[in-house]
Amino acid sequence: MAHIIDGKKIAGSIKELLKQEVQSLKSQGLSPGLATLLVGNNPASQIYVKNKHRACQEVGIASFDYHLPEMASLEQVLAAVEELNRNEKVHAILVQLPLPSQVDSHRVLESILPQKDADGFHPYNLGRLLSAKDKKELTQKDSVIPLPCTPHGIMALLESTDQSISGKQAVVIGRSVIVGKPVAALLLAANATVTVAHSQTKNLEECCAQADILVAAIGKSKFVTASMVKPGAVVIDVGINRDGEGKIWGDVDFESVKEKAGWITPVPGGVGPMTIVMLLKNTVELARGYRRK
Ligand code: NDP
């Protein structure tokens, strides 16, 4: 039976540390601030944005809530980002995705100042992530590289186990810019040997069964079954899939896989809480970095 990696608990301890750091920064006259920009009324996005503001409140980060109508034009969205780029109280900007179809999300993400890029999705920051030689280069104190929040949270969950990452075989299922690609880059920087699988991968089951570390970011309920898992592997389940009754399921068939894996994250209570806490961490680090310049 696998050890359960308790993302909620780990996120809680990081939050505590951030709370103390925010207090200390405030006493030095710096109040970290995060702005969210929501376009339209997507119910899930509204919930995500609300949760982010609540989390900011919990650690003392100032949060600014910008909301544009569903029919907002690209120019209106770019103007809102520009205003936030100029606002000195805002150290980190998060544009809630997905954006309505008339708004080109690449243009919007590229318009955020890289040093205010809360999600780490700006091509400049993704490029810095890819060009970093190793973990040390990624975490230099005087040069903040905001890392995409979910992948950063996944790495913290892996580090919370007593398993080393260096030299291990890692398989990431999924190649999105939000999860799959950046988590692969982070695993590589931590010296894992990484395979990125996707919908066109042949022999997926055999490929996954070789993995010491298996990250599932597919978006399909219970996709990863026990036959795809190496005995003793660390299994990280990123999926958030809602069924007809609104219940949330991961991409991993938890009940069968937990009998075979060495470590496993639950859904909910695994990767999800880490994503939000890494957003708070990015905000605090960007506030510190921004101040130094
Ligand atoms: P995307 O839809 O962008 O990417 C899914 C990936 O899975 C694609 O690369 C796709 O391959 C691959 N895939 C789909 N079907 C198969 C298959 N049959 N075999 C192998 N690979 C397949 O999703 P995201 O990366 O944005 O999200 C993945 C999941 O993680 C979702 O459930 C999402 O809700 C969740 N999520 C959770 C977060 C959290 O905080 N816990 C944060 C972000 C996402 P291809 O590229 O070939 O199409």
Short mmCIF file of C-alpha atoms and ligand atoms in Angstrom, two decimals:
data_model
loop_
_atom_site.label_atom_id
_atom_site.label_comp_id
_atom_site.label_asym_id
_atom_site.label_seq_id
_atom_site.Cartn_x
_atom_site.Cartn_y
_atom_site.Cartn_z
CA MET A 1 0.00 0.00 0.00
CA ALA A 2 1.45 3.35 -1.12
CA HIS A 3 2.32 6.26 1.13
CA ILE A 4 -0.16 9.04 0.51
CA ILE A 5 1.49 12.38 -0.33
CA ASP A 6 -0.60 14.93 1.56
CA GLY A 7 -0.60 18.01 -0.67
CA LYS A 8 -2.97 19.87 1.62
CA LYS A 9 -0.62 19.51 4.58
CA ILE A 10 2.52 20.38 2.60
CA ALA A 11 0.80 23.40 1.06
CA GLY A 12 -0.31 24.44 4.57
CA SER A 13 3.27 24.49 5.88
CA ILE A 14 4.53 26.49 2.87
CA LYS A 15 1.65 28.93 3.44
CA GLU A 16 2.70 29.40 7.06
CA LEU A 17 6.25 30.28 5.98
CA LEU A 18 4.93 32.68 3.35
CA LYS A 19 2.72 34.36 5.93
CA GLN A 20 5.75 35.07 8.09
CA GLU A 21 7.73 36.31 5.09
CA VAL A 22 4.92 38.64 3.99
CA GLN A 23 4.77 40.08 7.53
CA SER A 24 8.51 40.66 7.48
CA LEU A 25 8.38 42.31 4.03
CA LYS A 26 5.53 44.53 5.19
CA SER A 27 7.54 45.66 8.19
CA GLN A 28 10.22 46.74 5.69
CA GLY A 29 7.61 48.75 3.75
CA LEU A 30 6.95 46.26 0.95
CA SER A 31 3.43 44.86 0.62
CA PRO A 32 3.36 42.07 -2.01
CA GLY A 33 0.40 42.41 -4.39
CA LEU A 34 -1.22 40.01 -6.87
CA ALA A 35 -3.72 41.13 -9.53
CA THR A 36 -6.03 38.70 -11.26
CA LEU A 37 -7.63 39.48 -14.60
CA LEU A 38 -10.77 37.53 -15.44
CA VAL A 39 -12.50 37.96 -18.78
CA GLY A 40 -16.09 36.73 -18.97
CA ASN A 41 -18.18 34.61 -16.64
CA ASN A 42 -16.86 31.06 -16.92
CA PRO A 43 -18.16 29.55 -13.63
CA ALA A 44 -15.05 27.40 -13.03
CA SER A 45 -12.74 30.38 -13.69
CA GLN A 46 -14.78 32.50 -11.26
CA ILE A 47 -14.30 29.88 -8.56
CA TYR A 48 -10.54 29.62 -9.27
CA VAL A 49 -10.14 33.40 -9.08
CA LYS A 50 -12.13 33.59 -5.85
CA ASN A 51 -9.96 30.86 -4.29
CA LYS A 52 -6.80 32.74 -5.30
CA HIS A 53 -8.02 35.93 -3.61
CA ARG A 54 -8.96 33.99 -0.49
CA ALA A 55 -5.49 32.40 -0.38
CA CYS A 56 -3.86 35.85 -0.74
CA GLN A 57 -5.92 37.09 2.18
CA GLU A 58 -4.81 34.14 4.32
CA VAL A 59 -1.13 35.04 3.98
CA GLY A 60 -1.54 38.83 3.92
CA ILE A 61 -0.86 39.41 0.21
CA ALA A 62 -2.81 42.37 -1.23
CA SER A 63 -5.00 41.19 -4.08
CA PHE A 64 -6.57 43.20 -6.89
CA ASP A 65 -9.55 41.83 -8.77
CA TYR A 66 -9.96 42.95 -12.41
CA HIS A 67 -12.94 41.68 -14.35
CA LEU A 68 -13.79 42.40 -17.99
CA PRO A 69 -17.01 41.40 -19.80
CA GLU A 70 -17.24 38.25 -21.95
CA MET A 71 -17.25 40.33 -25.14
CA ALA A 72 -14.14 42.35 -24.25
CA SER A 73 -11.85 42.92 -27.25
CA LEU A 74 -8.17 42.00 -27.40
CA GLU A 75 -7.34 45.71 -27.19
CA GLN A 76 -9.37 46.10 -23.98
CA VAL A 77 -7.63 43.13 -22.39
CA LEU A 78 -4.19 44.41 -23.45
CA ALA A 79 -5.05 47.85 -22.01
CA ALA A 80 -5.99 46.26 -18.66
CA VAL A 81 -2.68 44.34 -18.57
CA GLU A 82 -0.80 47.53 -19.43
CA GLU A 83 -2.48 49.33 -16.52
CA LEU A 84 -1.44 46.51 -14.17
CA ASN A 85 2.10 46.52 -15.59
CA ARG A 86 2.32 50.19 -14.56
CA ASN A 87 0.67 49.79 -11.14
CA GLU A 88 3.45 49.80 -8.53
CA LYS A 89 1.27 48.05 -5.95
CA VAL A 90 0.96 45.05 -8.27
CA HIS A 91 4.01 42.77 -8.26
CA ALA A 92 2.39 39.79 -9.97
CA ILE A 93 -0.30 39.56 -12.66
CA LEU A 94 -2.37 36.47 -13.34
CA VAL A 95 -4.60 36.28 -16.41
CA GLN A 96 -7.17 33.56 -15.75
CA LEU A 97 -7.28 31.09 -18.62
CA PRO A 98 -9.06 30.16 -20.81
CA LEU A 99 -9.80 33.53 -22.41
CA PRO A 100 -12.86 34.00 -24.67
CA SER A 101 -12.17 32.95 -28.29
CA GLN A 102 -11.94 36.53 -29.67
CA VAL A 103 -8.95 37.23 -27.38
CA ASP A 104 -5.57 35.82 -28.47
CA SER A 105 -4.17 34.37 -25.25
CA HIS A 106 -0.58 34.33 -26.57
CA ARG A 107 -0.71 38.08 -27.22
CA VAL A 108 -2.13 38.68 -23.75
CA LEU A 109 0.40 36.49 -21.89
CA GLU A 110 3.25 38.10 -23.85
CA SER A 111 2.05 41.57 -22.84
CA ILE A 112 2.60 40.89 -19.12
CA LEU A 113 5.94 42.24 -17.92
CA PRO A 114 8.14 39.13 -17.39
CA GLN A 115 9.04 40.41 -13.92
CA LYS A 116 5.30 40.47 -13.03
CA ASP A 117 4.48 37.08 -14.57
CA ALA A 118 2.67 35.31 -11.71
CA ASP A 119 2.08 32.06 -13.61
CA GLY A 120 5.47 31.85 -15.32
CA PHE A 121 3.80 31.44 -18.73
CA HIS A 122 5.55 34.37 -20.44
CA PRO A 123 7.75 32.99 -23.29
CA TYR A 124 10.73 34.81 -21.75
CA ASN A 125 10.31 33.00 -18.44
CA LEU A 126 9.57 29.65 -20.13
CA GLY A 127 12.78 30.19 -22.13
CA ARG A 128 14.72 30.87 -18.94
CA LEU A 129 13.30 27.68 -17.45
CA LEU A 130 14.47 25.71 -20.49
CA SER A 131 17.90 27.30 -20.60
CA ALA A 132 18.65 26.78 -16.90
CA LYS A 133 21.37 24.17 -16.59
CA ASP A 134 20.23 22.76 -13.27
CA LYS A 135 18.03 23.35 -10.25
CA LYS A 136 20.56 25.72 -8.69
CA GLU A 137 20.37 28.05 -11.67
CA LEU A 138 16.57 28.01 -11.50
CA THR A 139 16.41 29.09 -7.89
CA GLN A 140 19.07 31.83 -7.77
CA LYS A 141 17.96 34.32 -5.15
CA ASP A 142 18.86 37.50 -7.02
CA SER A 143 17.23 36.52 -10.31
CA VAL A 144 13.64 35.41 -9.85
CA ILE A 145 12.40 32.99 -12.51
CA PRO A 146 8.68 32.54 -11.79
CA LEU A 147 8.04 28.84 -12.37
CA PRO A 148 4.66 27.62 -13.64
CA CYS A 149 2.68 26.92 -10.47
CA THR A 150 1.39 23.38 -10.98
CA PRO A 151 4.77 21.97 -12.13
CA HIS A 152 6.53 23.79 -9.29
CA GLY A 153 4.02 22.29 -6.84
CA ILE A 154 4.60 18.82 -8.32
CA MET A 155 8.35 19.16 -7.72
CA ALA A 156 7.73 20.16 -4.10
CA LEU A 157 5.52 17.08 -3.65
CA LEU A 158 8.24 14.85 -5.12
CA GLU A 159 10.83 16.44 -2.84
CA SER A 160 8.58 15.77 0.17
CA THR A 161 9.07 12.02 -0.30
CA ASP A 162 12.36 10.46 0.73
CA GLN A 163 12.96 9.42 -2.88
CA SER A 164 15.72 11.14 -4.84
CA ILE A 165 14.87 12.41 -8.33
CA SER A 166 18.39 12.38 -9.75
CA GLY A 167 19.04 9.47 -12.11
CA LYS A 168 15.43 8.24 -11.98
CA GLN A 169 13.27 7.37 -14.98
CA ALA A 170 10.38 9.86 -15.11
CA VAL A 171 7.41 9.64 -17.45
CA VAL A 172 5.09 12.61 -17.86
CA ILE A 173 1.80 11.88 -19.63
CA GLY A 174 0.65 15.14 -21.24
CA ARG A 175 2.54 17.87 -23.10
CA SER A 176 0.59 21.04 -22.32
CA VAL A 177 2.42 24.32 -21.75
CA ILE A 178 0.67 24.62 -18.38
CA VAL A 179 1.70 21.25 -16.94
CA GLY A 180 3.39 18.62 -19.11
CA LYS A 181 6.21 20.55 -20.79
CA PRO A 182 7.33 22.65 -17.80
CA VAL A 183 7.20 19.70 -15.39
CA ALA A 184 9.36 17.74 -17.85
CA ALA A 185 11.87 20.64 -17.89
CA LEU A 186 11.92 20.78 -14.07
CA LEU A 187 12.43 17.02 -13.78
CA LEU A 188 15.28 17.27 -16.28
CA ALA A 189 16.85 20.10 -14.29
CA ALA A 190 16.64 17.79 -11.26
CA ASN A 191 18.62 15.17 -13.26
CA ALA A 192 15.80 12.72 -13.99
CA THR A 193 15.75 10.93 -17.35
CA VAL A 194 12.48 12.17 -18.78
CA THR A 195 10.00 10.81 -21.32
CA VAL A 196 7.03 12.95 -22.31
CA ALA A 197 4.09 10.87 -23.54
CA HIS A 198 0.98 12.16 -25.33
CA SER A 199 -1.99 11.00 -27.37
CA GLN A 200 0.22 9.74 -30.23
CA THR A 201 2.62 7.76 -28.02
CA LYS A 202 2.91 4.11 -28.97
CA ASN A 203 3.04 1.44 -26.26
CA LEU A 204 2.02 3.88 -23.55
CA GLU A 205 1.39 1.15 -20.99
CA GLU A 206 4.91 -0.32 -21.36
CA CYS A 207 6.44 3.14 -21.36
CA CYS A 208 4.69 4.12 -18.10
CA ALA A 209 5.49 0.79 -16.45
CA GLN A 210 9.22 1.69 -16.67
CA ALA A 211 8.75 4.89 -14.69
CA ASP A 212 10.13 5.43 -11.19
CA ILE A 213 8.22 8.73 -11.26
CA LEU A 214 4.94 8.91 -13.15
CA VAL A 215 3.16 12.24 -13.63
CA ALA A 216 -0.36 12.03 -15.08
CA ALA A 217 -1.63 15.27 -16.67
CA ILE A 218 -4.13 14.04 -19.23
CA GLY A 219 -7.58 15.24 -18.26
CA LYS A 220 -9.21 11.79 -18.40
CA SER A 221 -10.75 10.28 -15.32
CA LYS A 222 -8.95 7.17 -13.93
CA PHE A 223 -6.85 6.84 -17.13
CA VAL A 224 -3.79 5.43 -15.35
CA THR A 225 -4.47 1.91 -14.13
CA ALA A 226 -2.33 -0.42 -12.00
CA SER A 227 -0.98 -2.27 -15.07
CA MET A 228 0.72 1.01 -16.17
CA VAL A 229 2.56 1.46 -12.87
CA LYS A 230 5.93 0.08 -11.80
CA PRO A 231 5.83 -1.44 -8.30
CA GLY A 232 7.03 1.15 -5.79
CA ALA A 233 6.80 4.11 -8.23
CA VAL A 234 5.98 7.67 -7.17
CA VAL A 235 2.70 8.58 -8.88
CA ILE A 236 1.60 12.21 -9.14
CA ASP A 237 -1.98 12.75 -10.26
CA VAL A 238 -2.57 16.21 -11.75
CA GLY A 239 -6.02 15.53 -13.21
CA ILE A 240 -9.15 17.36 -12.15
CA ASN A 241 -12.13 15.72 -13.84
CA ARG A 242 -15.71 16.37 -12.74
CA ASP A 243 -18.39 13.72 -13.20
CA GLY A 244 -22.10 14.37 -13.81
CA GLU A 245 -22.68 14.89 -10.09
CA GLY A 246 -19.85 17.41 -9.72
CA LYS A 247 -17.55 14.93 -7.92
CA ILE A 248 -13.86 15.34 -8.71
CA TRP A 249 -11.70 12.47 -10.00
CA GLY A 250 -8.03 12.35 -10.88
CA ASP A 251 -6.36 10.93 -13.98
CA VAL A 252 -5.20 7.96 -11.90
CA ASP A 253 -7.36 5.06 -10.75
CA PHE A 254 -6.40 5.73 -7.12
CA GLU A 255 -7.96 2.61 -5.60
CA SER A 256 -6.05 0.10 -7.74
CA VAL A 257 -2.83 2.11 -8.19
CA LYS A 258 -2.35 2.78 -4.47
CA GLU A 259 -1.90 -1.00 -3.99
CA LYS A 260 1.07 -1.04 -6.37
CA ALA A 261 2.76 2.38 -6.15
CA GLY A 262 5.20 3.38 -3.41
CA TRP A 263 3.87 6.94 -3.18
CA ILE A 264 0.72 8.53 -4.58
CA THR A 265 -1.09 11.88 -4.49
CA PRO A 266 -4.85 11.87 -3.85
CA VAL A 267 -7.40 13.93 -5.79
CA PRO A 268 -8.54 16.20 -4.28
CA GLY A 269 -5.86 17.12 -1.74
CA GLY A 270 -2.72 16.43 -3.79
CA VAL A 271 -1.50 18.71 -6.57
CA GLY A 272 -4.43 21.17 -6.39
CA PRO A 273 -3.53 22.90 -3.08
CA MET A 274 0.12 23.12 -4.19
CA THR A 275 -0.80 25.06 -7.35
CA ILE A 276 -2.34 27.91 -5.34
CA VAL A 277 0.45 28.03 -2.80
CA MET A 278 3.08 28.26 -5.56
CA LEU A 279 1.18 31.22 -6.99
CA LEU A 280 1.53 32.92 -3.60
CA LYS A 281 5.23 32.00 -3.52
CA ASN A 282 5.76 33.48 -6.99
CA THR A 283 4.02 36.67 -5.90
CA VAL A 284 6.23 37.06 -2.84
CA GLU A 285 9.39 36.30 -4.82
CA LEU A 286 8.46 38.69 -7.63
CA ALA A 287 7.73 41.40 -5.05
CA ARG A 288 11.18 40.91 -3.56
CA GLY A 289 12.89 40.76 -6.97
CA TYR A 290 10.99 43.75 -8.30
CA ARG A 291 12.04 45.82 -5.37
CA ARG A 292 15.72 45.14 -5.86
CA LYS A 293 15.76 46.40 -9.46
P1 NDP B 1 -4.46 19.48 -21.86
O1 NDP B 1 -5.78 19.05 -22.37
O2 NDP B 1 -3.88 20.77 -22.31
O3 NDP B 1 -3.37 18.34 -22.17
C1 NDP B 1 -3.68 17.00 -22.01
C2 NDP B 1 -2.54 16.17 -22.53
O4 NDP B 1 -2.89 14.80 -22.38
C3 NDP B 1 -2.21 16.40 -24.00
O5 NDP B 1 -0.82 16.55 -24.18
C4 NDP B 1 -2.72 15.14 -24.68
O6 NDP B 1 -1.95 14.73 -25.80
C5 NDP B 1 -2.58 14.12 -23.57
N1 NDP B 1 -3.49 13.02 -23.80
C6 NDP B 1 -4.83 13.08 -24.05
N2 NDP B 1 -5.32 11.84 -24.27
C7 NDP B 1 -4.27 10.99 -24.16
C8 NDP B 1 -4.13 9.60 -24.30
N3 NDP B 1 -5.19 8.81 -24.60
N4 NDP B 1 -2.93 9.06 -24.13
C9 NDP B 1 -1.84 9.81 -23.82
N5 NDP B 1 -1.91 11.17 -23.70
C10 NDP B 1 -3.12 11.73 -23.86
O7 NDP B 1 -4.58 19.43 -20.27
P2 NDP B 1 -3.74 20.18 -19.11
O8 NDP B 1 -2.32 19.79 -19.18
O9 NDP B 1 -4.11 21.60 -19.06
O10 NDP B 1 -4.41 19.48 -17.83
C11 NDP B 1 -4.36 18.10 -17.61
C12 NDP B 1 -5.22 17.75 -16.42
O11 NDP B 1 -4.68 18.40 -15.26
C13 NDP B 1 -6.67 18.23 -16.51
O12 NDP B 1 -7.49 17.30 -15.82
C14 NDP B 1 -6.66 19.54 -15.77
O13 NDP B 1 -7.92 19.86 -15.23
C15 NDP B 1 -5.68 19.24 -14.68
N6 NDP B 1 -5.01 20.41 -14.11
C16 NDP B 1 -4.90 20.43 -12.76
C17 NDP B 1 -4.25 21.46 -12.14
C18 NDP B 1 -4.13 21.42 -10.65
O14 NDP B 1 -3.86 22.44 -10.04
N7 NDP B 1 -4.30 20.25 -10.02
C19 NDP B 1 -3.70 22.58 -12.88
C20 NDP B 1 -3.78 22.42 -14.32
C21 NDP B 1 -4.43 21.36 -14.90
P3 NDP B 1 -1.89 15.59 -27.17
O15 NDP B 1 -0.97 16.73 -26.87
O16 NDP B 1 -1.32 14.64 -28.15
O17 NDP B 1 -3.29 16.03 -27.46
#
